[in-house]
Tab-separated table of C-alpha atoms in Angstrom:
chain	number	residue	atom	x	y	z
A	1	UNK	CA	95.908	124.199	54.208
A	2	UNK	CA	92.225	123.574	54.679
A	3	UNK	CA	90.350	124.831	57.679
A	4	UNK	CA	87.257	123.029	58.875
A	5	UNK	CA	84.575	124.759	60.879
A	6	UNK	CA	82.275	122.707	63.028
A	7	UNK	CA	78.782	123.744	63.875
A	8	UNK	CA	78.125	124.021	67.561
A	9	UNK	CA	76.457	120.866	68.842
A	10	UNK	CA	73.172	122.678	69.484
A	11	UNK	CA	72.961	123.836	65.864
A	12	UNK	CA	74.014	120.461	64.515
A	13	UNK	CA	70.999	118.922	66.251
A	14	UNK	CA	68.532	121.817	66.052
A	15	UNK	CA	68.766	122.638	62.329
A	16	UNK	CA	67.988	119.105	61.050
A	17	UNK	CA	65.254	118.745	63.668
A	18	UNK	CA	63.678	122.032	62.564
A	19	UNK	CA	63.719	120.812	58.951
A	20	UNK	CA	61.934	117.607	59.951
A	21	UNK	CA	59.311	119.504	61.927
A	22	UNK	CA	58.772	121.981	59.098
A	23	UNK	CA	58.391	119.189	56.548
A	24	UNK	CA	55.916	117.404	58.797
A	25	UNK	CA	53.924	120.555	59.413
A	26	UNK	CA	53.695	121.411	55.719
A	27	UNK	CA	52.311	118.036	54.710
A	28	UNK	CA	53.675	114.988	52.991
A	29	UNK	CA	54.865	114.430	49.471
A	30	UNK	CA	53.385	111.865	47.091
A	31	UNK	CA	56.279	109.511	47.745
A	32	UNK	CA	55.724	109.779	51.518
A	33	UNK	CA	52.044	108.858	51.132
A	34	UNK	CA	52.903	105.764	49.121
A	35	UNK	CA	55.520	104.619	51.609
A	36	UNK	CA	54.258	101.935	54.002
A	37	UNK	CA	56.754	103.141	56.617
A	38	UNK	CA	55.259	106.636	56.950
A	39	UNK	CA	54.391	107.428	60.514
A	40	UNK	CA	51.446	109.722	61.153
A	41	UNK	CA	52.068	112.723	63.366
A	42	UNK	CA	50.630	112.574	66.850
A	43	UNK	CA	47.751	114.946	67.359
A	44	UNK	CA	47.295	117.005	70.472
A	45	UNK	CA	44.543	115.980	72.833
A	46	UNK	CA	41.550	118.263	73.014
A	47	UNK	CA	41.914	120.817	75.793
A	48	UNK	CA	40.045	120.239	79.010
A	49	UNK	CA	36.825	122.194	79.439
A	50	UNK	CA	37.323	125.682	80.808
A	51	UNK	CA	35.330	126.977	83.746
A	52	UNK	CA	33.053	129.917	83.099
A	53	UNK	CA	30.786	130.758	80.216
A	54	UNK	CA	32.614	131.142	76.927
A	55	UNK	CA	35.924	130.302	78.614
A	56	UNK	CA	36.126	133.664	80.390
A	57	UNK	CA	37.010	133.863	84.058
A	58	UNK	CA	36.336	137.072	85.962
A	59	UNK	CA	38.722	138.332	88.584
A	60	UNK	CA	38.080	140.506	91.616
A	61	UNK	CA	40.111	143.707	91.729
A	62	UNK	CA	40.232	146.745	93.939
A	63	UNK	CA	38.632	149.765	92.349
A	64	UNK	CA	40.886	152.784	91.986
A	65	UNK	CA	39.024	154.705	94.713
A	66	UNK	CA	39.444	151.853	97.173
A	67	UNK	CA	43.123	151.454	96.283
A	68	UNK	CA	43.699	155.182	96.789
A	69	UNK	CA	41.857	155.108	100.136
A	70	UNK	CA	44.079	152.240	101.321
A	71	UNK	CA	47.246	154.049	100.254
A	72	UNK	CA	46.162	157.298	101.899
A	73	UNK	CA	45.241	155.573	105.171
A	74	UNK	CA	48.566	153.699	105.259
A	75	UNK	CA	50.570	156.878	104.616
A	76	UNK	CA	48.509	158.809	107.203
A	77	UNK	CA	49.326	156.138	109.825
A	78	UNK	CA	53.013	156.353	109.017
A	79	UNK	CA	52.930	160.170	109.150
A	80	UNK	CA	51.147	160.050	112.522
A	81	UNK	CA	53.948	157.767	113.752
A	82	UNK	CA	56.624	160.205	112.506
A	83	UNK	CA	57.419	158.040	109.464
A	84	UNK	CA	56.394	160.330	106.616
A	85	UNK	CA	59.442	159.277	104.589
A	86	UNK	CA	57.924	155.973	103.411
A	87	UNK	CA	56.317	154.858	100.177
A	88	UNK	CA	53.003	153.003	100.031
A	89	UNK	CA	52.100	150.776	97.093
A	90	UNK	CA	48.800	149.030	96.429
A	91	UNK	CA	48.948	146.360	93.716
A	92	UNK	CA	46.610	143.801	92.195
A	93	UNK	CA	47.371	140.088	92.420
A	94	UNK	CA	49.600	140.247	89.330
A	95	UNK	CA	51.674	143.061	90.825
A	96	UNK	CA	50.226	145.881	88.722
A	97	UNK	CA	50.238	149.131	90.660
A	98	UNK	CA	46.729	150.403	91.452
A	99	UNK	CA	47.850	153.283	93.699
A	100	UNK	CA	51.157	154.578	95.042
A	101	UNK	CA	52.010	157.416	97.392
A	102	UNK	CA	55.540	158.507	98.100
A	103	UNK	CA	55.930	160.447	101.319
A	104	UNK	CA	57.984	163.594	101.613
A	105	UNK	CA	61.702	162.741	101.664
A	106	UNK	CA	61.095	159.059	100.838
A	107	UNK	CA	64.249	157.631	99.318
A	108	UNK	CA	64.145	155.976	95.887
A	109	UNK	CA	64.688	152.472	97.269
A	110	UNK	CA	61.414	152.728	99.219
A	111	UNK	CA	59.448	152.783	95.949
A	112	UNK	CA	60.709	149.368	94.871
A	113	UNK	CA	60.568	147.929	98.384
A	114	UNK	CA	56.913	148.953	98.816
A	115	UNK	CA	56.003	147.512	95.402
A	116	UNK	CA	57.795	144.211	96.021
A	117	UNK	CA	56.286	143.779	99.496
A	118	UNK	CA	52.794	144.491	98.142
A	119	UNK	CA	53.263	142.014	95.282
A	120	UNK	CA	54.658	139.319	97.583
A	121	UNK	CA	51.680	139.641	99.950
A	122	UNK	CA	49.206	139.590	97.044
A	123	UNK	CA	50.810	136.670	95.205
A	124	UNK	CA	51.201	134.469	98.287
A	125	UNK	CA	47.958	135.574	99.966
A	126	UNK	CA	49.676	136.263	103.283
A	127	UNK	CA	51.387	139.063	105.160
A	128	UNK	CA	55.074	139.268	104.341
A	129	UNK	CA	56.058	139.035	108.012
A	130	UNK	CA	54.430	135.578	108.038
A	131	UNK	CA	56.251	134.553	104.857
A	132	UNK	CA	59.811	135.338	105.918
A	133	UNK	CA	60.533	131.730	106.922
A	134	UNK	CA	59.954	130.619	103.306
A	135	UNK	CA	62.858	132.800	102.259
A	136	UNK	CA	65.362	131.020	104.483
A	137	UNK	CA	67.287	127.848	103.873
A	138	UNK	CA	70.076	126.298	101.887
A	139	UNK	CA	69.794	126.411	98.132
A	140	UNK	CA	66.939	127.976	96.227
A	141	UNK	CA	64.079	129.485	98.217
A	142	UNK	CA	61.002	131.583	97.531
A	143	UNK	CA	63.219	134.652	97.949
A	144	UNK	CA	64.756	133.818	94.565
A	145	UNK	CA	61.487	134.593	92.789
A	146	UNK	CA	61.832	137.826	90.789
A	147	UNK	CA	60.007	140.862	92.121
A	148	UNK	CA	59.391	139.480	95.610
A	149	UNK	CA	60.592	140.790	98.959
A	150	UNK	CA	60.124	138.695	102.092
A	151	UNK	CA	60.489	141.462	104.647
A	152	UNK	CA	57.742	142.681	106.957
A	153	UNK	CA	55.668	145.494	105.508
A	154	UNK	CA	53.238	143.842	103.097
A	155	UNK	CA	49.651	142.771	103.821
A	156	UNK	CA	47.350	140.671	101.686
A	157	UNK	CA	43.953	142.046	100.704
A	158	UNK	CA	41.366	139.270	100.458
A	159	UNK	CA	37.839	139.101	99.129
A	160	UNK	CA	35.573	136.081	98.682
A	161	UNK	CA	38.231	133.915	100.325
A	162	UNK	CA	41.015	134.754	97.872
A	163	UNK	CA	43.865	137.230	97.658
A	164	UNK	CA	43.002	140.065	95.276
A	165	UNK	CA	45.619	142.697	96.135
A	166	UNK	CA	48.476	143.660	98.395
A	167	UNK	CA	49.444	146.779	100.305
A	168	UNK	CA	53.147	147.338	100.819
A	169	UNK	CA	55.029	149.971	102.780
A	170	UNK	CA	58.767	150.545	102.567
A	171	UNK	CA	61.087	152.945	104.329
A	172	UNK	CA	60.481	152.709	108.071
A	173	UNK	CA	63.501	151.736	110.175
A	174	UNK	CA	61.698	148.530	111.203
A	175	UNK	CA	59.650	146.283	108.916
A	176	UNK	CA	56.988	145.766	111.557
A	177	UNK	CA	56.383	149.520	111.601
A	178	UNK	CA	55.965	149.360	107.805
A	179	UNK	CA	53.508	146.517	108.327
A	180	UNK	CA	51.500	148.454	110.923
A	181	UNK	CA	51.008	151.210	108.340
A	182	UNK	CA	49.996	148.714	105.641
A	183	UNK	CA	47.543	147.119	108.092
A	184	UNK	CA	45.998	150.551	108.714
A	185	UNK	CA	45.446	150.811	104.964
A	186	UNK	CA	43.699	147.433	104.976
A	187	UNK	CA	41.555	148.426	107.974
A	188	UNK	CA	40.417	151.563	106.138
A	189	UNK	CA	38.960	149.548	103.241
A	190	UNK	CA	37.799	146.419	105.082
A	191	UNK	CA	34.136	147.419	104.786
A	192	UNK	CA	34.398	147.687	101.003
A	193	UNK	CA	35.789	144.169	100.517
A	194	UNK	CA	32.545	142.289	101.126
């Protein structure tokens, strides 16, 4: 008895297509050049001009000293309010941590919460308490975006009219108390933002 194996549909389409693309990319044979039915490959349009000299765009970022000052001021506010068990995270617009302070007895989940709140505020250019409505609704919402957290406690740091960083605090029993601490961090560096 003979057994036949079928290729999955994806492979049955993909493998011949890959062969065609590879043949086209490697050039044509002599018989292809002589054939009047040969179709030339489409060429990509030239890219649009890029802003900035030499195609380089500069980006504003908080210096490490400024990021540390914001984190320290936010944690100091929380400690003064009896909330020393929080974590403060200061991130750039892409979510890269510039400074982080974890208060005494801060639980592990506060580290991720502070980071996600800071990133959400930086990426959206708004305080997370103002963004919470975007995370509600039927079906997919902004809350489905990886690495974001739409709970109060994140503030956007702006310079030259654009968001350049975020300060997030996680761990207080109320998100608005987290946000008050993050706002204190922003207040501490406001003069350095220009």
